Tab-separated table of C-alpha atoms in Angstrom:
chain	number	residue	atom	x	y	z
A	520	UNK	CA	102.701	156.009	-3.634
A	521	UNK	CA	102.734	153.602	-0.699
A	522	UNK	CA	102.690	150.639	-3.106
A	523	UNK	CA	105.783	151.974	-4.902
A	524	UNK	CA	107.636	152.303	-1.591
A	525	UNK	CA	106.600	148.818	-0.519
A	526	UNK	CA	107.718	147.101	-3.729
A	527	UNK	CA	111.034	148.958	-3.994
A	528	UNK	CA	112.009	148.294	-0.365
A	529	UNK	CA	110.972	144.648	-0.622
A	530	UNK	CA	112.978	144.012	-3.799
A	531	UNK	CA	116.062	145.744	-2.427
A	532	UNK	CA	115.965	143.921	0.920
A	533	UNK	CA	115.296	140.467	-0.549
A	534	UNK	CA	118.002	140.785	-3.219
A	535	UNK	CA	120.549	142.110	-0.729
A	536	UNK	CA	119.869	139.270	1.740
A	537	UNK	CA	120.318	136.556	-0.892
A	538	UNK	CA	123.490	138.198	-2.245
A	539	UNK	CA	125.023	138.530	1.235
A	540	UNK	CA	124.287	134.889	2.044
A	541	UNK	CA	125.715	133.826	-1.337
A	542	UNK	CA	128.953	135.590	-0.459
A	543	UNK	CA	129.002	133.867	2.924
A	544	UNK	CA	128.454	130.405	1.424
A	545	UNK	CA	131.144	131.003	-1.215
A	546	UNK	CA	133.591	132.128	1.473
A	547	UNK	CA	132.855	129.209	3.831
A	548	UNK	CA	132.938	126.493	1.159
A	549	UNK	CA	136.081	127.917	-0.504
A	550	UNK	CA	136.662	125.909	-3.721
A	551	UNK	CA	134.137	123.169	-2.851
A	552	UNK	CA	131.262	124.552	-4.943
A	553	UNK	CA	131.611	125.021	-8.684
A	554	UNK	CA	131.571	128.252	-10.650
A	555	UNK	CA	128.231	127.112	-12.053
A	556	UNK	CA	126.721	127.047	-8.544
A	557	UNK	CA	128.120	130.470	-7.709
A	558	UNK	CA	126.729	131.847	-10.949
A	559	UNK	CA	123.313	130.342	-10.160
A	560	UNK	CA	123.309	131.874	-6.679
A	561	UNK	CA	124.113	135.328	-8.110
A	562	UNK	CA	121.359	134.932	-10.692
A	563	UNK	CA	119.016	134.000	-7.861
A	564	UNK	CA	119.923	137.238	-6.109
A	565	UNK	CA	119.264	139.123	-9.362
A	566	UNK	CA	115.849	137.429	-9.520
A	567	UNK	CA	114.919	138.753	-6.064
A	568	UNK	CA	116.112	142.243	-7.022
A	569	UNK	CA	113.696	142.221	-9.977
A	570	UNK	CA	110.669	140.070	-9.078
A	571	UNK	CA	108.281	141.034	-6.218
A	572	UNK	CA	108.119	137.468	-4.919
A	573	UNK	CA	105.853	138.433	-1.995
A	574	UNK	CA	102.985	138.694	-4.502
A	575	UNK	CA	102.830	134.891	-4.836
A	576	UNK	CA	102.202	134.111	-1.138
A	577	UNK	CA	99.545	136.844	-1.146
A	578	UNK	CA	97.799	135.236	-4.118
A	579	UNK	CA	97.922	131.900	-2.304
A	580	UNK	CA	96.282	133.468	0.734
A	581	UNK	CA	93.527	134.966	-1.442
A	582	UNK	CA	92.655	131.524	-2.813
A	583	UNK	CA	92.474	130.111	0.717
A	584	UNK	CA	90.257	132.919	2.014
A	585	UNK	CA	87.049	131.662	0.369
A	586	UNK	CA	85.746	129.778	3.414
A	587	UNK	CA	86.804	132.575	5.765
A	588	UNK	CA	84.851	135.092	3.706
A	589	UNK	CA	81.687	133.029	4.208
A	590	UNK	CA	82.273	132.970	7.968
A	591	UNK	CA	83.078	136.661	8.262
A	592	UNK	CA	80.431	137.805	5.818
A	593	UNK	CA	80.890	141.387	4.635
A	594	UNK	CA	82.996	142.869	7.417
A	595	UNK	CA	84.865	146.093	6.726
A	596	UNK	CA	88.503	145.871	7.784
A	597	UNK	CA	90.766	148.905	8.114
A	598	UNK	CA	94.460	148.137	8.357
A	599	UNK	CA	97.192	150.605	9.086
A	600	UNK	CA	100.929	150.041	9.460
A	601	UNK	CA	102.168	151.305	12.821
A	602	UNK	CA	105.305	152.661	11.142
A	603	UNK	CA	104.568	155.720	9.046
A	604	UNK	CA	106.480	158.316	7.084
A	605	UNK	CA	105.169	161.657	5.971
A	606	UNK	CA	103.788	162.027	2.475
A	607	UNK	CA	106.220	164.883	1.794
A	608	UNK	CA	109.227	162.722	2.688
A	609	UNK	CA	108.033	159.934	0.400
A	610	UNK	CA	107.438	162.382	-2.447
A	611	UNK	CA	110.973	163.751	-2.059
A	612	UNK	CA	112.442	160.218	-2.030
A	613	UNK	CA	110.362	159.279	-5.059
A	614	UNK	CA	111.561	162.358	-6.958
A	615	UNK	CA	115.216	161.556	-6.148
A	616	UNK	CA	114.747	157.929	-7.183
A	617	UNK	CA	113.077	158.914	-10.471
A	618	UNK	CA	115.881	161.359	-11.297
A	619	UNK	CA	118.423	158.599	-10.657
A	620	UNK	CA	116.498	156.092	-12.781
A	621	UNK	CA	116.158	158.532	-15.678
A	622	UNK	CA	119.825	159.551	-15.474
A	623	UNK	CA	121.015	155.941	-15.351
A	624	UNK	CA	118.705	154.934	-18.208
A	625	UNK	CA	119.828	157.784	-20.458
A	626	UNK	CA	123.502	157.039	-19.823
A	627	UNK	CA	123.023	153.291	-20.442
A	628	UNK	CA	121.122	153.943	-23.678
A	629	UNK	CA	123.786	156.391	-24.868
A	630	UNK	CA	126.613	153.966	-24.031
A	631	UNK	CA	124.868	151.106	-25.817
A	632	UNK	CA	124.193	153.194	-28.937
A	633	UNK	CA	127.813	154.355	-29.027
A	634	UNK	CA	129.127	150.809	-28.588
A	635	UNK	CA	126.705	149.426	-31.184
A	636	UNK	CA	127.667	152.106	-33.690
A	637	UNK	CA	131.380	151.422	-33.205
A	638	UNK	CA	130.857	147.720	-33.826
A	639	UNK	CA	128.691	148.235	-36.930
A	640	UNK	CA	130.997	150.806	-38.524
A	641	UNK	CA	134.116	148.672	-38.152
A	642	UNK	CA	132.676	145.181	-38.808
A	643	UNK	CA	131.703	143.090	-41.833
A	644	UNK	CA	130.201	139.610	-42.242
A	645	UNK	CA	132.445	136.596	-42.739
A	646	UNK	CA	131.640	134.867	-46.081
A	647	UNK	CA	129.703	131.619	-45.621
A	648	UNK	CA	132.121	129.694	-47.788
A	649	UNK	CA	135.091	130.692	-45.598
A	650	UNK	CA	136.864	128.254	-43.283
A	651	UNK	CA	135.889	130.331	-40.241
A	652	UNK	CA	132.182	130.157	-41.057
A	653	UNK	CA	132.404	126.411	-41.671
A	654	UNK	CA	134.071	126.029	-38.274
A	655	UNK	CA	131.170	127.918	-36.697
A	656	UNK	CA	128.611	125.724	-38.473
A	657	UNK	CA	130.378	122.547	-37.369
A	658	UNK	CA	130.426	123.604	-33.714
A	659	UNK	CA	126.796	124.783	-33.843
A	660	UNK	CA	125.726	121.350	-35.131
A	661	UNK	CA	127.832	119.621	-32.491
A	662	UNK	CA	126.331	121.747	-29.690
A	663	UNK	CA	122.740	121.627	-31.027
A	664	UNK	CA	122.397	125.387	-31.469
A	665	UNK	CA	119.087	125.806	-33.281
A	666	UNK	CA	119.213	129.603	-33.792
A	667	UNK	CA	121.101	131.218	-36.644
A	668	UNK	CA	124.277	132.856	-35.390
A	669	UNK	CA	126.228	135.257	-37.559
A	670	UNK	CA	129.988	135.723	-37.445
A	671	UNK	CA	131.761	138.983	-38.294
A	672	UNK	CA	135.246	140.422	-38.517
A	673	UNK	CA	136.054	143.695	-36.777
A	674	UNK	CA	138.827	146.003	-37.994
A	675	UNK	CA	139.730	147.017	-34.442
A	676	UNK	CA	141.857	144.904	-32.132
A	677	UNK	CA	138.959	143.850	-29.957
A	678	UNK	CA	138.640	140.637	-28.007
A	679	UNK	CA	136.266	138.061	-29.545
A	680	UNK	CA	132.794	138.993	-28.394
A	681	UNK	CA	129.216	137.702	-28.600
A	682	UNK	CA	126.602	140.444	-29.108
A	683	UNK	CA	122.923	140.720	-30.015
A	684	UNK	CA	120.018	139.124	-28.167
A	685	UNK	CA	117.601	139.002	-31.101
A	686	UNK	CA	120.306	138.546	-33.728
A	687	UNK	CA	123.269	136.833	-32.012
A	688	UNK	CA	126.602	137.549	-33.650
A	689	UNK	CA	130.155	136.490	-32.847
A	690	UNK	CA	132.571	139.316	-33.600
A	691	UNK	CA	136.210	138.354	-34.227
A	692	UNK	CA	139.251	140.620	-34.572
A	693	UNK	CA	140.910	140.947	-37.983
A	694	UNK	CA	144.233	139.500	-36.878
A	695	UNK	CA	144.971	135.860	-37.682
A	696	UNK	CA	143.880	133.394	-34.995
A	697	UNK	CA	145.309	129.846	-35.230
A	698	UNK	CA	142.637	127.239	-36.009
A	699	UNK	CA	143.036	125.369	-32.716
A	700	UNK	CA	142.569	128.627	-30.786
A	701	UNK	CA	139.745	129.764	-33.048
A	702	UNK	CA	137.745	126.605	-32.376
A	703	UNK	CA	138.061	127.176	-28.614
A	704	UNK	CA	136.988	130.803	-29.053
A	705	UNK	CA	133.899	129.828	-31.073
A	706	UNK	CA	132.971	127.042	-28.668
A	707	UNK	CA	133.257	129.441	-25.732
A	708	UNK	CA	130.970	132.049	-27.306
A	709	UNK	CA	128.428	129.372	-28.247
A	710	UNK	CA	128.343	128.221	-24.627
A	711	UNK	CA	127.625	131.811	-23.590
A	712	UNK	CA	124.800	131.822	-26.128
A	713	UNK	CA	123.303	128.548	-24.852
A	714	UNK	CA	123.494	129.729	-21.235
A	715	UNK	CA	121.506	132.896	-22.161
A	716	UNK	CA	124.239	135.081	-20.664
A	717	UNK	CA	123.339	138.057	-22.849
A	718	UNK	CA	119.820	138.015	-21.397
A	719	UNK	CA	121.218	137.834	-17.874
A	720	UNK	CA	123.372	140.903	-18.544
A	721	UNK	CA	120.380	142.845	-19.829
A	722	UNK	CA	118.400	141.956	-16.708
A	723	UNK	CA	121.421	142.974	-14.649
A	724	UNK	CA	121.410	146.341	-16.394
A	725	UNK	CA	117.693	146.803	-15.604
A	726	UNK	CA	118.312	145.922	-11.946
A	727	UNK	CA	121.187	148.422	-11.795
A	728	UNK	CA	118.892	151.143	-13.141
A	729	UNK	CA	116.093	150.370	-10.677
A	730	UNK	CA	118.349	149.986	-7.622
A	731	UNK	CA	120.978	152.593	-8.522
A	732	UNK	CA	120.957	153.821	-4.889
A	733	UNK	CA	121.953	150.392	-3.464
A	734	UNK	CA	125.747	149.814	-3.387
A	735	UNK	CA	125.215	146.049	-3.323
A	736	UNK	CA	123.709	146.124	-6.824
A	737	UNK	CA	127.072	147.219	-8.258
A	738	UNK	CA	128.782	144.432	-6.357
A	739	UNK	CA	126.236	141.993	-7.779
A	740	UNK	CA	126.981	143.246	-11.297
A	741	UNK	CA	130.675	142.465	-10.864
A	742	UNK	CA	129.832	139.064	-9.412
A	743	UNK	CA	127.442	138.162	-12.231
A	744	UNK	CA	130.014	139.104	-14.865
A	745	UNK	CA	132.834	137.287	-13.089
A	746	UNK	CA	130.989	134.028	-12.426
A	747	UNK	CA	129.493	134.126	-15.906
A	748	UNK	CA	132.996	133.954	-17.375
A	749	UNK	CA	134.259	131.379	-14.862
A	750	UNK	CA	131.185	129.207	-15.396
A	751	UNK	CA	131.697	129.353	-19.149
A	752	UNK	CA	135.385	128.413	-18.773
A	753	UNK	CA	134.285	125.526	-16.561
A	754	UNK	CA	131.951	124.177	-19.252
A	755	UNK	CA	134.579	124.569	-21.986
A	756	UNK	CA	137.346	122.642	-20.174
A	757	UNK	CA	135.203	120.071	-18.313
A	758	UNK	CA	136.052	117.221	-20.712
A	759	UNK	CA	139.532	118.459	-21.637
A	760	UNK	CA	142.812	116.913	-20.592
A	761	UNK	CA	145.323	118.885	-18.499
A	762	UNK	CA	147.333	119.706	-21.647
A	763	UNK	CA	144.228	120.940	-23.487
A	764	UNK	CA	143.278	123.091	-20.508
A	765	UNK	CA	146.705	124.717	-20.546
A	766	UNK	CA	146.229	125.391	-24.242
A	767	UNK	CA	142.864	127.004	-23.534
A	768	UNK	CA	144.501	129.152	-20.841
A	769	UNK	CA	147.144	130.221	-23.368
A	770	UNK	CA	144.338	131.116	-25.793
A	771	UNK	CA	142.769	133.414	-23.201
A	772	UNK	CA	146.124	135.085	-22.533
A	773	UNK	CA	146.715	135.546	-26.269
A	774	UNK	CA	143.276	137.097	-26.811
A	775	UNK	CA	143.795	139.526	-23.938
A	776	UNK	CA	147.316	140.458	-25.034
A	777	UNK	CA	146.261	141.178	-28.614
A	778	UNK	CA	143.024	143.002	-27.857
A	779	UNK	CA	142.471	146.675	-27.203
A	780	UNK	CA	138.743	146.601	-26.445
A	781	UNK	CA	136.390	149.188	-25.016
A	782	UNK	CA	136.288	149.050	-21.211
A	783	UNK	CA	132.489	148.835	-21.045
A	784	UNK	CA	131.937	146.290	-23.829
A	785	UNK	CA	131.343	143.486	-21.324
A	786	UNK	CA	128.030	145.138	-20.397
A	787	UNK	CA	126.575	144.469	-23.840
A	788	UNK	CA	128.396	141.302	-24.874
A	789	UNK	CA	130.496	138.404	-23.609
A	790	UNK	CA	134.251	138.870	-23.985
A	791	UNK	CA	137.572	137.403	-22.873
A	792	UNK	CA	138.025	140.495	-20.717
A	793	UNK	CA	139.317	139.950	-17.185
A	794	UNK	CA	138.531	143.395	-15.843
A	795	UNK	CA	136.066	141.855	-13.426
A	796	UNK	CA	138.276	139.060	-12.127
A	797	UNK	CA	141.795	138.065	-11.153
A	798	UNK	CA	143.475	136.438	-14.176
A	799	UNK	CA	145.673	134.133	-12.095
A	800	UNK	CA	142.647	132.915	-10.149
A	801	UNK	CA	140.768	132.306	-13.376
A	802	UNK	CA	143.528	130.182	-14.880
A	803	UNK	CA	144.081	128.195	-11.665
A	804	UNK	CA	140.367	127.396	-11.328
A	805	UNK	CA	140.328	126.272	-14.936
A	806	UNK	CA	143.029	123.664	-14.309
A	807	UNK	CA	141.238	122.312	-11.213
A	808	UNK	CA	137.765	121.917	-12.750
A	809	UNK	CA	136.191	118.532	-12.028
A	810	UNK	CA	132.727	117.039	-11.732
A	811	UNK	CA	131.076	117.416	-8.344
A	812	UNK	CA	130.630	114.323	-6.214
A	813	UNK	CA	127.103	113.266	-5.209
A	814	UNK	CA	127.438	114.612	-1.624
A	815	UNK	CA	128.597	117.981	-2.977
A	816	UNK	CA	125.722	118.036	-5.489
A	817	UNK	CA	123.277	117.366	-2.643
A	818	UNK	CA	124.903	120.081	-0.498
A	819	UNK	CA	124.818	122.632	-3.321
A	820	UNK	CA	121.157	121.848	-4.058
A	821	UNK	CA	120.185	122.264	-0.403
A	822	UNK	CA	122.158	125.519	-0.215
A	823	UNK	CA	120.405	126.896	-3.304
A	824	UNK	CA	116.958	125.918	-1.991
A	825	UNK	CA	117.797	127.479	1.375
A	826	UNK	CA	118.794	130.723	-0.367
A	827	UNK	CA	115.525	130.758	-2.288
A	828	UNK	CA	113.485	130.102	0.872
A	829	UNK	CA	115.285	132.820	2.819
A	830	UNK	CA	114.763	135.203	-0.090
A	831	UNK	CA	111.012	134.540	-0.084
A	832	UNK	CA	110.866	134.914	3.694
A	833	UNK	CA	112.883	138.126	3.615
A	834	UNK	CA	110.695	139.562	0.862
A	835	UNK	CA	107.502	138.743	2.763
A	836	UNK	CA	108.863	140.179	6.016
A	837	UNK	CA	110.064	143.371	4.314
A	838	UNK	CA	106.705	143.783	2.590
A	839	UNK	CA	104.789	143.488	5.854
A	840	UNK	CA	107.049	145.932	7.695
A	841	UNK	CA	107.421	148.626	5.044
A	842	UNK	CA	106.314	151.957	6.589
A	843	UNK	CA	103.008	153.371	5.377
A	844	UNK	CA	102.462	156.974	4.415
A	845	UNK	CA	100.982	158.853	7.367
A	846	UNK	CA	97.259	159.493	6.909
A	847	UNK	CA	96.923	156.738	4.332
A	848	UNK	CA	94.588	153.867	5.283
A	849	UNK	CA	94.753	150.641	3.404
A	850	UNK	CA	91.207	149.287	3.102
A	851	UNK	CA	90.078	145.857	2.071
A	852	UNK	CA	86.838	145.344	0.207
A	853	UNK	CA	83.948	147.013	2.050
A	854	UNK	CA	81.798	144.406	3.723
A	855	UNK	CA	79.232	144.114	6.542
A	856	UNK	CA	79.885	141.524	9.290
A	857	UNK	CA	77.530	138.546	9.234
A	858	UNK	CA	77.771	135.040	10.607
A	859	UNK	CA	76.187	131.907	9.273
A	860	UNK	CA	74.132	130.291	12.054
A	861	UNK	CA	73.900	126.548	12.599
A	862	UNK	CA	70.405	126.413	11.028
A	863	UNK	CA	71.685	128.158	7.906
A	864	UNK	CA	70.070	131.546	8.603
A	865	UNK	CA	72.197	134.733	8.506
A	866	UNK	CA	72.524	136.590	11.754
A	867	UNK	CA	73.857	140.093	12.225
A	868	UNK	CA	77.335	140.106	13.792
A	869	UNK	CA	77.789	141.313	17.345
A	870	UNK	CA	79.732	144.210	15.880
A	871	UNK	CA	76.644	145.256	13.910
A	872	UNK	CA	76.694	148.189	11.544
A	873	UNK	CA	78.498	150.455	13.978
A	874	UNK	CA	81.878	149.381	12.579
A	875	UNK	CA	80.959	150.037	8.966
A	876	UNK	CA	83.449	152.652	7.712
A	877	UNK	CA	82.425	153.293	4.125
A	878	UNK	CA	80.046	151.992	1.501
A	879	UNK	CA	79.221	152.427	-2.178
A	880	UNK	CA	75.779	152.725	-3.737
A	881	UNK	CA	76.607	149.631	-5.762
A	882	UNK	CA	76.821	147.684	-2.477
A	883	UNK	CA	73.027	147.844	-2.004
A	884	UNK	CA	72.607	144.313	-3.351
A	885	UNK	CA	74.697	143.001	-0.444
A	886	UNK	CA	72.064	144.060	2.115
A	887	UNK	CA	68.441	143.283	2.839
A	888	UNK	CA	65.982	146.128	2.368
A	889	UNK	CA	65.851	146.906	6.112
A	890	UNK	CA	69.625	146.705	6.474
A	891	UNK	CA	70.134	149.101	3.586
A	892	UNK	CA	67.755	151.621	5.191
A	893	UNK	CA	69.867	151.496	8.371
A	894	UNK	CA	72.997	152.090	6.298
A	895	UNK	CA	71.398	155.124	4.611
A	896	UNK	CA	70.517	156.594	8.021
A	897	UNK	CA	74.136	156.135	9.144
A	898	UNK	CA	75.273	157.957	5.984
A	899	UNK	CA	72.944	160.876	6.815
A	900	UNK	CA	74.360	161.064	10.362
A	901	UNK	CA	77.913	161.042	9.010
A	902	UNK	CA	78.728	157.748	10.718
A	903	UNK	CA	79.403	156.024	7.391
A	904	UNK	CA	81.280	157.509	4.429
A	905	UNK	CA	79.603	157.182	1.013
A	906	UNK	CA	82.213	156.496	-1.648
A	907	UNK	CA	81.769	157.670	-5.198
């Protein structure tokens, strides 16, 4: 129970710290950093919301403890966090959290099944000999997309959308899209595929389920979706002329004007939807996209590394200061204190056996015959607890 509390608090604190600092950096730098950097920083925050990073420093410490274990021998150490919460309070919090997780999971599964059913019922595959499929094949070869990607038509007036992690599929509306616009649409969805954006959105959904109680997780979801789209636009127009960028902007406006998509479809696929961002801002950023200078690249790299370092530090600090459950004692491996003398002989520690808290019968091999007899006498007197 205490381990659950420790991990959940640590993940929530670390992810929230990185997200808050990402916001601050974005605000201070204004338009200096690219959409790609902002997307990376939000994905970094998502990483800290999902991965208990404090485990890695602990593993490192374990590897470095070998020599210390020889010096300390088999000393029993009892650690207890000074901050404690009652077991009843933790059980109540755990029950509330579980109810929220189950409720959020059920709703997400239902929404996905409904969305998936709507797409399947109203869609059909584009023939391979068609011009649209040939356009897809040409762009896949040009962009080195190794996986097979299907393309389908949908009878509803949806925005073009990329769906399916295991079986990626581009879904197009039935209405006629001019070839120049269609090529931009296909290229955009292929960029989403190459950037693994569908995977990021699934991880975002998992994080939202786990941290449903944290308001910042919903803010992170909006940020991930927004910067995902802006980053994709950035990649599409990077090598385009100003005229071509305006044409791409017109394509986005046309897709949005013609579509009548489901409001939650962006959770399960990448779309032209602008529900999560300001359309004017999106189009203006698109026209201003340019390669970062070397100083800006260096600054953005340092900023990203600083975010990662602060996230690790915050996770470690939160883990160490998470309240323990009252009455619960965290014990390390039961050991008896011994020191290695200068002549190589083992001497009994000054602390002796008086500080031995508990022992197992399987620990007999760790003691000499006389030492084990002393331990057995302490067990009889109730001074040492015999574990099963």
